[in-house]
Short mmCIF file of C-alpha atoms and ligand atoms in Angstrom, two decimals:
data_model
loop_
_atom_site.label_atom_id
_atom_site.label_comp_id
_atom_site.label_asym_id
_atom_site.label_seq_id
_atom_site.Cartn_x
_atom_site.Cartn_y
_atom_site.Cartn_z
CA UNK A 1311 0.49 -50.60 -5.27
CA UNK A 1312 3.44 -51.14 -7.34
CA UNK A 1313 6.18 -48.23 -8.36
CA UNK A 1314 5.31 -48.16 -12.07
CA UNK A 1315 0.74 -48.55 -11.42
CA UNK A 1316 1.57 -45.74 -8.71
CA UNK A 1317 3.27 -43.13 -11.47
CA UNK A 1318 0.94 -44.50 -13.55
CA UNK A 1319 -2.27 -43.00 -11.64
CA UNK A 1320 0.09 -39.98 -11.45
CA UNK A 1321 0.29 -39.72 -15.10
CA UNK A 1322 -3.93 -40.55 -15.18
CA UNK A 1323 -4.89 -37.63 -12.26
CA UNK A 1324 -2.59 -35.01 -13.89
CA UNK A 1325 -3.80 -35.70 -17.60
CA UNK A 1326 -7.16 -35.36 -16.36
CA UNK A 1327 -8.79 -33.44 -19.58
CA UNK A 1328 -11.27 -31.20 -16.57
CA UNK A 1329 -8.30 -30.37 -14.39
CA UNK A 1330 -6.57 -29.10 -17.16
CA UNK A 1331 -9.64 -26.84 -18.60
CA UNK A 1332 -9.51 -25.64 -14.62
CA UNK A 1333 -5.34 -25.00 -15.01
CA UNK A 1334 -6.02 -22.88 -18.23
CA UNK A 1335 -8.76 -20.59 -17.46
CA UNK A 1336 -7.16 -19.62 -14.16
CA UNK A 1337 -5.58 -17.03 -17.22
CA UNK A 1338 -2.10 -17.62 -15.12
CA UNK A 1339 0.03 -20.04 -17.26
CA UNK A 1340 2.80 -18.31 -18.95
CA UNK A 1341 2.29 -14.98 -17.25
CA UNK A 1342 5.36 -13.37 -16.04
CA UNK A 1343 6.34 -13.21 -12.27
CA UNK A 1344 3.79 -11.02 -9.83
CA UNK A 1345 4.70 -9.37 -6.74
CA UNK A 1346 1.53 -10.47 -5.26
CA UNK A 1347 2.07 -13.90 -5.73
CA UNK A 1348 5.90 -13.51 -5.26
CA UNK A 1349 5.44 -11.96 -1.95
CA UNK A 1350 3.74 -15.18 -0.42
CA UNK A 1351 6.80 -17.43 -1.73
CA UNK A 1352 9.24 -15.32 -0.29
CA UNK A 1353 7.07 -15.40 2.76
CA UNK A 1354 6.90 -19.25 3.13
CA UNK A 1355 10.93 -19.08 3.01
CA UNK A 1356 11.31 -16.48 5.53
CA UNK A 1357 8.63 -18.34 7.99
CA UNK A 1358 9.39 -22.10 7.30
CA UNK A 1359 13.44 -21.14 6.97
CA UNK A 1360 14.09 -23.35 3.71
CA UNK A 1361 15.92 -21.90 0.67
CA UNK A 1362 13.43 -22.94 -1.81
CA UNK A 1363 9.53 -22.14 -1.62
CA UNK A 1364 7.43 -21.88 -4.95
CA UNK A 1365 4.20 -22.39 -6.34
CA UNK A 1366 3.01 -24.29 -8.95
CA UNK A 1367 0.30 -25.13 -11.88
CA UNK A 1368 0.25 -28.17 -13.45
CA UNK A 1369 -0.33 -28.65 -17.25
CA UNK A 1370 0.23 -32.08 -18.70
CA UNK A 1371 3.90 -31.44 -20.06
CA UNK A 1372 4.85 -28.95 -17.11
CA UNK A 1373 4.80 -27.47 -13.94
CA UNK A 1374 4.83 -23.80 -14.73
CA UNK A 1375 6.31 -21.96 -11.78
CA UNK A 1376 4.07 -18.76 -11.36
CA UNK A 1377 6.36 -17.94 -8.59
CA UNK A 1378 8.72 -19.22 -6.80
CA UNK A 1379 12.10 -18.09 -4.42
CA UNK A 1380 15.19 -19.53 -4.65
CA UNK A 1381 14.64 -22.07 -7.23
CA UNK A 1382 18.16 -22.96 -9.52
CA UNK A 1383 18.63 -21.92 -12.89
CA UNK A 1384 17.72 -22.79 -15.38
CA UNK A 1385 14.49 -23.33 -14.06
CA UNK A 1386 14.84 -19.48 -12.16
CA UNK A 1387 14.94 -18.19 -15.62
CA UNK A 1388 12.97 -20.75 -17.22
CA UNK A 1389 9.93 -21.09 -14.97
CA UNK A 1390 8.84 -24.09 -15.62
CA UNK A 1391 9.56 -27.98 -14.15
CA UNK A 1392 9.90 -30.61 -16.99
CA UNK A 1393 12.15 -33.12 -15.38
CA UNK A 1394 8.65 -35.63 -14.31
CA UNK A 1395 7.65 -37.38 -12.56
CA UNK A 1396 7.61 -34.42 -9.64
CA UNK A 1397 6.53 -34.21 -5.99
CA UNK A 1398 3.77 -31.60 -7.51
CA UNK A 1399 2.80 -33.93 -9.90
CA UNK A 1400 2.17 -36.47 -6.61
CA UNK A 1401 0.05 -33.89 -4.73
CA UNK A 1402 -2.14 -32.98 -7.77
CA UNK A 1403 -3.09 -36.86 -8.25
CA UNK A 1404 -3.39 -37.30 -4.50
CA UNK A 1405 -5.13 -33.79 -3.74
CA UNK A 1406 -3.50 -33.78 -0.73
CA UNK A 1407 -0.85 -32.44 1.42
CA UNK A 1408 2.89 -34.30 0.37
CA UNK A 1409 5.19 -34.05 3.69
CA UNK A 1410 8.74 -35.97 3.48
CA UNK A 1411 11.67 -35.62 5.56
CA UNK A 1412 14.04 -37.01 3.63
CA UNK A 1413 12.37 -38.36 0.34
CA UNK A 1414 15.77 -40.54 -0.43
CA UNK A 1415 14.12 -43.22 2.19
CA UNK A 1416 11.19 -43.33 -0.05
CA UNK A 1417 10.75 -46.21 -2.55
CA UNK A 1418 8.70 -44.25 -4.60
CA UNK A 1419 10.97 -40.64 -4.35
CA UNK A 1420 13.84 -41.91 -3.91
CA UNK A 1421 14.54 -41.90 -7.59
CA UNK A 1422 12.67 -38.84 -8.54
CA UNK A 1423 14.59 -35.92 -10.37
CA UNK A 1424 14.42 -33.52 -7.91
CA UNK A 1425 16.22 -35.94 -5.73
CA UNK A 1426 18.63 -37.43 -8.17
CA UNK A 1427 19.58 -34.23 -9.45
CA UNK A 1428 18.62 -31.43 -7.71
CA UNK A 1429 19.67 -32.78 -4.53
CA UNK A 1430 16.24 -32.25 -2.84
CA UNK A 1431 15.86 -34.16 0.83
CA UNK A 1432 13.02 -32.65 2.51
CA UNK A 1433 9.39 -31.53 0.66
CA UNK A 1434 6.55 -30.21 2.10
CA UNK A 1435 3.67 -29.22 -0.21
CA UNK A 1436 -0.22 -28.65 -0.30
CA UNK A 1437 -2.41 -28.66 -3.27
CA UNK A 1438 -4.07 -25.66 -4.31
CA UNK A 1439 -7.88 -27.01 -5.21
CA UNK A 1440 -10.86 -24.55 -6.53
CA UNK A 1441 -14.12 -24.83 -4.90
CA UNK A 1442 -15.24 -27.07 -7.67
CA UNK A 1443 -12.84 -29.38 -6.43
CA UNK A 1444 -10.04 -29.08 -9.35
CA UNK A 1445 -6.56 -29.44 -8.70
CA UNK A 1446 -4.33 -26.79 -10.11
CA UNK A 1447 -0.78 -27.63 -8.53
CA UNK A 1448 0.91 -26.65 -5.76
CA UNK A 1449 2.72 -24.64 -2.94
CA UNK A 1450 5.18 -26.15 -1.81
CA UNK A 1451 8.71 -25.77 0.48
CA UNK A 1452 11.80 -27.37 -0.46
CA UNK A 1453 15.28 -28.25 1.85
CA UNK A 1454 18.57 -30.13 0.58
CA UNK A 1455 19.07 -31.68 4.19
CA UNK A 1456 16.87 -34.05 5.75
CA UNK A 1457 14.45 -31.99 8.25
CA UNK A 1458 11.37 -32.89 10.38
CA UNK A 1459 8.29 -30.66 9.69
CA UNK A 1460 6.50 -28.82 12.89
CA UNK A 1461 2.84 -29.07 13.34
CA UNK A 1462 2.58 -25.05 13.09
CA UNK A 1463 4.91 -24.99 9.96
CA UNK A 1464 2.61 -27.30 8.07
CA UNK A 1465 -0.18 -25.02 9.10
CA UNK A 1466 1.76 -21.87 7.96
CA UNK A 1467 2.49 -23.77 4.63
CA UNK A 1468 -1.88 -24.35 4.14
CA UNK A 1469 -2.36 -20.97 5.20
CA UNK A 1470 0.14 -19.90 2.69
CA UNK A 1471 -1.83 -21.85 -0.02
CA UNK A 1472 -5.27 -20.60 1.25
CA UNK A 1473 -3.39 -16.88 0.40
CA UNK A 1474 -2.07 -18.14 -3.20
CA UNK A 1475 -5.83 -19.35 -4.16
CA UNK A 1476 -7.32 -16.07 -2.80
CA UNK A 1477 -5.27 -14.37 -5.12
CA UNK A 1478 -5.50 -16.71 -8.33
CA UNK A 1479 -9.35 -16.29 -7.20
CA UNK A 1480 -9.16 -12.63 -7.18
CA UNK A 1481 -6.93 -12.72 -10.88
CA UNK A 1482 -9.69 -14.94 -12.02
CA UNK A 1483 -12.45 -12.35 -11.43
CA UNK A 1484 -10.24 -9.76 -12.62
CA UNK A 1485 -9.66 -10.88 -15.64
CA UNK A 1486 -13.32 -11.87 -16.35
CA UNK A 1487 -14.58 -8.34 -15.32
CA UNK A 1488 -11.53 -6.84 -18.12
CA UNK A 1489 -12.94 -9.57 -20.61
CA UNK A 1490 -16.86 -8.41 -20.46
CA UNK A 1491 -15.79 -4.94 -20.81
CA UNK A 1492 -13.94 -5.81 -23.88
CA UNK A 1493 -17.40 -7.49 -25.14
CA UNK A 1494 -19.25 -4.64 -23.92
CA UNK A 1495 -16.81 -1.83 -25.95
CA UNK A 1496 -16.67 -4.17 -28.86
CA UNK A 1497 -19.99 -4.33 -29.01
CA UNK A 1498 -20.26 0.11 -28.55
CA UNK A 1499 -18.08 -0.60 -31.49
CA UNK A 1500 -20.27 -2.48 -33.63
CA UNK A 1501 -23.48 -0.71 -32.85
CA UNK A 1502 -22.74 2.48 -33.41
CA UNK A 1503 -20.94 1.45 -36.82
CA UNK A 1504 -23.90 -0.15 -37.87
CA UNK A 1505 -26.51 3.07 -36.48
CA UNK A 1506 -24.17 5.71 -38.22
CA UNK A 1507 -24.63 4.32 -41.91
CA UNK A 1508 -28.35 4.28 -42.14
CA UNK A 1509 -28.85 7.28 -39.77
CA UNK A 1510 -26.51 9.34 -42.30
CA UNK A 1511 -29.14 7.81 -45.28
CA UNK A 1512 -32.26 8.74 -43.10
CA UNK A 1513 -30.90 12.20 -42.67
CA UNK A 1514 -29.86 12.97 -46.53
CA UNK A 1515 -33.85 11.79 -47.18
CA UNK A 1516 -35.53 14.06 -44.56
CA UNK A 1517 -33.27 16.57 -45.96
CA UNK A 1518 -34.31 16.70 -49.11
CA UNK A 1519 -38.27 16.06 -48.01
CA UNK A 1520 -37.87 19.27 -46.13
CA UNK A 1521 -36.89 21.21 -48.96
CA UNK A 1522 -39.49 19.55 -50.88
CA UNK A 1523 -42.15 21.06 -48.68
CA UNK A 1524 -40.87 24.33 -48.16
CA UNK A 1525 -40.71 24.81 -51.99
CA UNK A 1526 -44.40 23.63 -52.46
CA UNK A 1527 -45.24 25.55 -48.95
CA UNK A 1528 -46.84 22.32 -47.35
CA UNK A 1529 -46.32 24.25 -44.12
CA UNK A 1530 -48.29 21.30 -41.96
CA UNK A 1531 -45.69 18.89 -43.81
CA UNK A 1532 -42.78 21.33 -42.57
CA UNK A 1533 -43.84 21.24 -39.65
CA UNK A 1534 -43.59 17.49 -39.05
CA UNK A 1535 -40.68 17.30 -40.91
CA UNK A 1536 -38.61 19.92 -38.90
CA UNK A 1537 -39.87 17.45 -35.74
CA UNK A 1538 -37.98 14.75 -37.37
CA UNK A 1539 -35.42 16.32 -38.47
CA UNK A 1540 -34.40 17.48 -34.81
CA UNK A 1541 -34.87 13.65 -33.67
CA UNK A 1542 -32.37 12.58 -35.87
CA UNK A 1543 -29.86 15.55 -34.85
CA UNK A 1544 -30.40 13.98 -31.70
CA UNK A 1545 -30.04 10.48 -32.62
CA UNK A 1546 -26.66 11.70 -34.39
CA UNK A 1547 -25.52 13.47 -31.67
CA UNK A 1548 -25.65 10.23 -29.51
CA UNK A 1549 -24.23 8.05 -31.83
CA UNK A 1550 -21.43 10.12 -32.66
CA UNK A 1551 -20.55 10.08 -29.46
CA UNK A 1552 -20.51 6.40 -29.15
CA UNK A 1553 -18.09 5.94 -32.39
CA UNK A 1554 -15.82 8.41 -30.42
CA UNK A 1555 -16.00 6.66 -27.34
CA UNK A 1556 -14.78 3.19 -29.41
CA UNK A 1557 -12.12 6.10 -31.19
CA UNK A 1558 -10.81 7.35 -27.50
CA UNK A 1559 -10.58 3.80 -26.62
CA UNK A 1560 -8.66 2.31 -29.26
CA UNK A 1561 -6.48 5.37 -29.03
CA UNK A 1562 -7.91 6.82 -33.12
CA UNK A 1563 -8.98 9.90 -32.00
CA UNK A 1564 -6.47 11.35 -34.68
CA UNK A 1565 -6.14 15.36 -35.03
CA UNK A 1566 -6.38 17.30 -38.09
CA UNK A 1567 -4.73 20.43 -36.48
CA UNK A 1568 -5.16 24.22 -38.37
CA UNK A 1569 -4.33 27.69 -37.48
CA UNK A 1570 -7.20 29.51 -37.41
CA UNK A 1571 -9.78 32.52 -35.35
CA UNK A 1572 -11.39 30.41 -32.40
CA UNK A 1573 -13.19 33.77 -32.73
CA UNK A 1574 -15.23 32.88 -35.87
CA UNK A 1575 -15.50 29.19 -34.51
CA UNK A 1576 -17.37 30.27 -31.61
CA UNK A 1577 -19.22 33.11 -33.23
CA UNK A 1578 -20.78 29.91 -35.76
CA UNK A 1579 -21.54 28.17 -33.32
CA UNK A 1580 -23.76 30.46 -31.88
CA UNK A 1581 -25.42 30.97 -34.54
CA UNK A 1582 -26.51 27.65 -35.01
CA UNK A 1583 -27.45 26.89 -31.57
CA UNK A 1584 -29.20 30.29 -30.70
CA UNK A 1585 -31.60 28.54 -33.55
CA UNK A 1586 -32.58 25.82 -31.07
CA UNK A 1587 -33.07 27.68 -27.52
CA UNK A 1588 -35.41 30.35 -26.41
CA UNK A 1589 -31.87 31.24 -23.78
CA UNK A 1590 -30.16 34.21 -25.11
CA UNK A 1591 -26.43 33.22 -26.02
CA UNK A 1592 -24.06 36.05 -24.88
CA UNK A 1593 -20.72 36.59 -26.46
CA UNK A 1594 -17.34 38.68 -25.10
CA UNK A 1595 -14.21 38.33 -26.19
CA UNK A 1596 -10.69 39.94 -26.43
CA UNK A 1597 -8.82 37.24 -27.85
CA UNK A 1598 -6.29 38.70 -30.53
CA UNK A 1599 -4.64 35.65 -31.78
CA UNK A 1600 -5.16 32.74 -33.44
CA UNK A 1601 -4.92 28.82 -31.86
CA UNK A 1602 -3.42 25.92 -33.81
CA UNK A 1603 -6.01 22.99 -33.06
CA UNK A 1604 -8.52 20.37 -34.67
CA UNK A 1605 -10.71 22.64 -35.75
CA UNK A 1606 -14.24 20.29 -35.69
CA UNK A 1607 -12.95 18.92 -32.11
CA UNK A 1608 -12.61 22.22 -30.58
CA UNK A 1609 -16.00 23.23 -32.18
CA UNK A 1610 -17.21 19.66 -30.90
CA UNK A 1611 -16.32 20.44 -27.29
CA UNK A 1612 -17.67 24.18 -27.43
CA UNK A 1613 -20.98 22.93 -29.08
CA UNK A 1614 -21.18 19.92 -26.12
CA UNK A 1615 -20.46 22.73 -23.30
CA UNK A 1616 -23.14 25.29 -24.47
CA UNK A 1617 -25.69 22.68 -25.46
CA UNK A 1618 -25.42 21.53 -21.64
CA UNK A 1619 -25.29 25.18 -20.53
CA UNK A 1620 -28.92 25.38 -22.19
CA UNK A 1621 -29.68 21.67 -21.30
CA UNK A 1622 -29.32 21.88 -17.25
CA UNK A 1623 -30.70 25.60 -17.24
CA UNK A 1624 -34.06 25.21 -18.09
CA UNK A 1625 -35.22 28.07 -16.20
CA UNK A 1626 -32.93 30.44 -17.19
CA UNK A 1627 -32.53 32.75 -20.44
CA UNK A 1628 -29.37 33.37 -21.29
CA UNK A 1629 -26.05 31.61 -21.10
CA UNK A 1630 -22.53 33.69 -21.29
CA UNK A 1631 -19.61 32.84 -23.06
CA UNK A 1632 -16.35 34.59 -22.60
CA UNK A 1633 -12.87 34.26 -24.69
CA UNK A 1634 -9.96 36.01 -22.84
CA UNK A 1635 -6.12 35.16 -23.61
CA UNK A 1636 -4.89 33.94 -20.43
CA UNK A 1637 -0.81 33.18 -19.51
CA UNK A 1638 -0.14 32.80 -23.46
CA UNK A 1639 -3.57 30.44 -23.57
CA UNK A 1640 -6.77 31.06 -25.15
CA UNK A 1641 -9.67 30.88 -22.50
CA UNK A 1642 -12.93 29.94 -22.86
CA UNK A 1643 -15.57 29.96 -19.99
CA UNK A 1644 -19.25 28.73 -20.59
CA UNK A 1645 -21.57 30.38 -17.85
CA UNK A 1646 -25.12 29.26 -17.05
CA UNK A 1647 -27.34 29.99 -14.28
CA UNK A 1648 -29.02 26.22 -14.10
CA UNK A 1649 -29.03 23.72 -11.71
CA UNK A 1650 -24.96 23.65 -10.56
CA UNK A 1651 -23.51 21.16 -9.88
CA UNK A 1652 -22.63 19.64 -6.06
CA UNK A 1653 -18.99 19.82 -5.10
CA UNK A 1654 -19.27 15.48 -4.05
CA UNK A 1655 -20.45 15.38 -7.83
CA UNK A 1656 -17.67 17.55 -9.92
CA UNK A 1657 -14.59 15.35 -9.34
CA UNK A 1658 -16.36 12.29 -11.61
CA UNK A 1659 -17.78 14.65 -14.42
CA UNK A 1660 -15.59 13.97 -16.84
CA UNK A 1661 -15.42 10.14 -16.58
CA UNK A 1662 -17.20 8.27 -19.26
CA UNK A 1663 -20.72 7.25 -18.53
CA UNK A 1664 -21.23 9.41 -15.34
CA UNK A 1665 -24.24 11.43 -14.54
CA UNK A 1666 -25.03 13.16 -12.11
CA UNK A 1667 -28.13 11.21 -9.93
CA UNK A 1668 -30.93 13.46 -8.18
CA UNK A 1669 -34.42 14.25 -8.41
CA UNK A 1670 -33.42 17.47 -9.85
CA UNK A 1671 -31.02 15.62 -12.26
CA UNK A 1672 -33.55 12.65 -13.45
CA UNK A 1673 -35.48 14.41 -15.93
CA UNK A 1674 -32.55 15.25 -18.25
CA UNK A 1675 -31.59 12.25 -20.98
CA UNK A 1676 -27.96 11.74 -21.88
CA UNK A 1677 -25.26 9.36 -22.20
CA UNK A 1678 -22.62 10.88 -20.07
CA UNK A 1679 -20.30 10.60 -22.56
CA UNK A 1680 -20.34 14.79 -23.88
CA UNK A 1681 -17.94 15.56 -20.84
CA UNK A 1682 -15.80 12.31 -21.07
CA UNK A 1683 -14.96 13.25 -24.87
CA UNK A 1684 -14.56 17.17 -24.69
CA UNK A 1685 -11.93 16.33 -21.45
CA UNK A 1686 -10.05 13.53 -23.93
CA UNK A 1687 -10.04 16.22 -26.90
CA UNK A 1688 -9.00 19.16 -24.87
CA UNK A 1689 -6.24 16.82 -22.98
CA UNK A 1690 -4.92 15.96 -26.68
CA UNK A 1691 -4.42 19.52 -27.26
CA UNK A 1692 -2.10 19.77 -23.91
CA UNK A 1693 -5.46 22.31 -22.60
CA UNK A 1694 -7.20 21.92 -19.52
CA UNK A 1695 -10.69 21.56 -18.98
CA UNK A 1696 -12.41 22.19 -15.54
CA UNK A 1697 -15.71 23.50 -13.73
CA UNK A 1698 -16.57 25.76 -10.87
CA UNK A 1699 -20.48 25.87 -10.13
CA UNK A 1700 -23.02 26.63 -6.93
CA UNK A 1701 -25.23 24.17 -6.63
CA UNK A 1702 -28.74 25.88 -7.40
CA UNK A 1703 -27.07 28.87 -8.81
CA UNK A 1704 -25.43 27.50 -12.17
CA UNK A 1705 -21.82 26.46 -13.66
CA UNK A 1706 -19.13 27.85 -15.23
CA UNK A 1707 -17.46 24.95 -17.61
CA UNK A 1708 -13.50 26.36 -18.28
CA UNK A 1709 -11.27 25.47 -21.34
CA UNK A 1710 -7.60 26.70 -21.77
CA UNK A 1711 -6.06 25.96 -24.87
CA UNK A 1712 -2.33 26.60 -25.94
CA UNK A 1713 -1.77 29.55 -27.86
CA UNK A 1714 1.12 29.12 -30.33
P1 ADP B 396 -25.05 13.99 -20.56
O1 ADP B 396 -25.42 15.43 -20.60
O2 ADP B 396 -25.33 13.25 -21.81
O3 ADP B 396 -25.58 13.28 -19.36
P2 ADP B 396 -22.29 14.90 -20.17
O4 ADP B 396 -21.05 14.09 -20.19
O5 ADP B 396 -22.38 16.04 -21.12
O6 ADP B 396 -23.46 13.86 -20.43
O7 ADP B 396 -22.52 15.44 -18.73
C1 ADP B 396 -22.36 14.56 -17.62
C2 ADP B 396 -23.22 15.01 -16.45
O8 ADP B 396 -22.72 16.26 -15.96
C3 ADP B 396 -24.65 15.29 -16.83
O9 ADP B 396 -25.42 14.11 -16.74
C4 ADP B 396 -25.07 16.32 -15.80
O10 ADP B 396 -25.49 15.68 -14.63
C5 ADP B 396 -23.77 17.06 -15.50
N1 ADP B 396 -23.69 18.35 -16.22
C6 ADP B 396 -23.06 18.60 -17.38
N2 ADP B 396 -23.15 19.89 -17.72
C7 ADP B 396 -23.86 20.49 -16.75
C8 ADP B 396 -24.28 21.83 -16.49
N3 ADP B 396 -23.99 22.82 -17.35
N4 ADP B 396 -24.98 22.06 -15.36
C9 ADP B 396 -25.26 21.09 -14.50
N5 ADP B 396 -24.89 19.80 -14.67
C10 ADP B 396 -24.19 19.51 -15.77
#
C-alpha cells in the first residue's frame, strides 16, 4: 500500500464514529492527571529505562494524554498530541502492537512529527482494546536513540497496558455506580416533592372531617377518622424524612437558630407523644440554661429518638429521658429497656438507609433514615450524638449540644 492510502486508512480506523462513542464513555477525556494511572507510566519508564512512557486515548482531533512521564512541554502542560499523523494514531487503526527501533528507517515514520520534531527514534506501543473489541489508544514507550526492544520488555510494556485497562475498567464502573445513585437521589428528590403536596391537602381534609364528627358526636365516624389520621402522621413522617434526605444531600439543610429552654422543648414533646404509647415517658432534668439551636431540628431529633425508644421496646412501659448540663453542654440521654442493640450493629446506625437485620429486628417498618438525619442535624450544631445499649436489655441514645 502506498504512503498517502496507508494514512489514509489511518485517518478511516481512528474516525471510526463506534470507536469514538467507546473513547467518550470511558468518562476519561479531559480529566486531570491520576496517580493511579500515573503510577503505571512512571512504572513503564523505570522498567523499560526510556525517558518517555505515556498513555493515550484517541479522539478524532487528539490524542489526549491521560498520563504520561516525561513527555516535553508544551504537551506536559497541555496533555494532549495534535501534531498527526502519530504512532498512536497507527496502533489504533492497526489494533496492534507498533515496535520500531529507529522509526527514521521507516518510509512511512520517517516523516512523522514525532520524528521530525520531537526527535523520537525508537517507539514501542500496544493498543489498549475493550472487550467489545474497541480501540481506545495507547501505552506506549518512547527513546530519542535508536534501541532494540527485548522479548521480556515488550511483555512488560502489554502487561503494563493490561494494568491501564483494568483501571479505565474499574473508572468505568465507578463512575456508572456514582451516576445511578445520582438517578436514584434525584428521583428521592422528585418523589417525595410530589408525595408532600397532596399528603399536606389530604391531611388539612381529614382534619377538618375530624372536627366535623366530634362536633356532631359521630363517635363510630371518629373513630375511623382518628385511624386515618394516624396513617397519614405516618405517611408524613416518612416523607419528611425523604425531602430531608434530598436537603442533607444537596447540602440545604439550612438552620434557623434561637435561644431558647430545651426544657419546654422536651417537656412538649412529651406531651404529644405520651398521647400515642401505652409506655410511661419519664422526665429529669437539671439543666439551668438555655441552648442556641434550630429549634424544630432539635425537637425533630428528640421526637425521632423517643419515638424509637417506644418503637424497639414493645415490651416495656416506660422510657426515661434525662437533661443534665455536662462540660458547658446540654445532655440529653433517651433510655429504653427494648431490644438493644448488638455491639457488630452500633458502628453503622447512623448511616442512611441502615437497619438493623434479625428475626427480632424484622417486624419493625422504617426507612433507616430517623438516625441518619438526627446524626446530620446534631453534627450541624457542632453536638455529638452516640449510643450505648445491651443487647436484650435496651439502649441509651446520647445527645450533647453546645451550651452558649
Ligand atoms: P428506622 O427506625 O426507620 O428503621 P432509624 O434510622 O431511626 O430508622 O433507626 C435505624 C435502625 O436502628 C433501626 O432500623 C433499628 O434497627 C435500630 N434502632 C434505632 N433505635 C433503636 C432502639 N431504641 N433500640 C433498638 N434498635 C434501634
Amino acid at each position: 500500500m502506498d504512503k498517502n492510502r496507508q494514512l489514509a486508512t489511518i485517518k478511516i480506523a481512528v474516525n471510526d464514529a463506534a470507536r469514538l462513542i467507546a473513547v467518550k464513555e470511558t468518562q476519561l477525556l479531559n480529566t486531570d492527571p491520576e496517580e493511579s494511572f500515573d503510577r503505571l507510566t512512571k512504572l513503564a519508564s523505570k522498567l523499560l529505562k526510556t525517558p518517555i512512557s505515556f498513555v493515550t486515548l484517541l479522539e478524532a482531533n487528539r490524542d489526549f494524554v491521560k498520563s504520561h512521564f516525561g513527555l516535553p512541554e508544551p504537551i506536559a502542560t497541555q496533555r494532549e498530541i495534535t501534531a498527526h499523523p502519530s504512532f498512536c494514531q497507527h496502533i489504533v487503526s492497526h489494533r496492534e502492537p507498533l515496535i520500531l527501533e529507529d522509526a527514521r528507517k521507516s518510509a512511512l515514520f520517517k516523516d512523522f512529527p514525532s520524528v521530525l520534531n520531537m526527535g523520537v527514534r525508537a517507539y514501542a506501543g500496544i493498543p489498549l482494546i475493550t472487550v467489545e473489541g474497541q480501540a481506545l489508544g495507547t501505552c506506549c514507550v518512547v527513546d530519542f536513540k535508536p534501541r532494540k526492544w527485548k522479548k521480556d520488555e515488550i511483555e512488560i510494556l502489554k502487561e503494563l497496558a493490561k494494568s491501564v485497562m483494568t483501571e479505565i475498567n474499574l473508572k468505568q464502573i465507578a463512575y456508572k455506580l456514582k451516576k445511578e445513585n445520582e438517578y436514584k437521589d434525584e428521583f428521592i428528590n422528585i418523589a417525595s416533592h410530589e408525595l408532600k403536596t397532596p399528603l399536606t391537602s389530604l391531611k388539612l381534609y381529614t382534619q377538618r372531617l375530624q372536627r366535623k364528627f366530634i362536633k356532631n358526636e359521630q363517635l363510630e365516624n371518629v373513630e375511623d377518622i382518628d385511624k386515618v389520621v394516624k396513617q397519614l402522621a405516618r405517611l408524613d413522617i416518612l416523607v419528611t424524612d425523604l425531602l430531608d434526605l434530598t436537603r442533607i444531600q444537596g447540602d440545604k439543610l439550612s438552620l434557623n437558630k434561637t435561644k431558647f429552654d430545651l426544657n419546654l422543648l422536651v417537656e412538649e414533646i412529651i406531651e404529644s407523644l405520651q398521647q400515642t404509647t401505652h409506655h410511661k415517658i419519664l422526665y429529669q432534668s437539671t439543666l439551668k440554661k438555655y441552648i442556641r439551636a434550630d429549634r424544630e431540628r432539635i425537637g425533630q431529633v428528640i421526637t425521632n429518638l423517643v419515638s424509637n425508644a417506644v418503637k424497639y421496646s414493645p415490651k416495656a412501659d416506660k422510657v426515661v429521658i434525662k437533661l443534665v448540663e455536662n462540660n458547658n453542654n446540654a445532655q440529653i440521654n433517651i433510655q429504653d429497656f427494648g431490644i438493644g442493640i448488638l455491639p457488630k450493629n452500633i458502628t453503622k446506625l447512623f448511616e442512611r438507609f441502615y437497619r438493623v437485620t434479625g428475626s427480632k429486628e424484622s417486624k419493625y417498618s422504617g426507612l433507616g433514615l430517623g438516625l441518619y438525619i438526627s446524626s446530620e442535624i446534631i453534627n450541624s450544631h457542632h453536638g455529638r450524638i452516640w449510643v450505648d445499649s445491651v443487647y436484650g436489655q435496651g439502649s441509651t441514645f446520647n445527645i450533647t449540644l453546645p451550651l452558649q
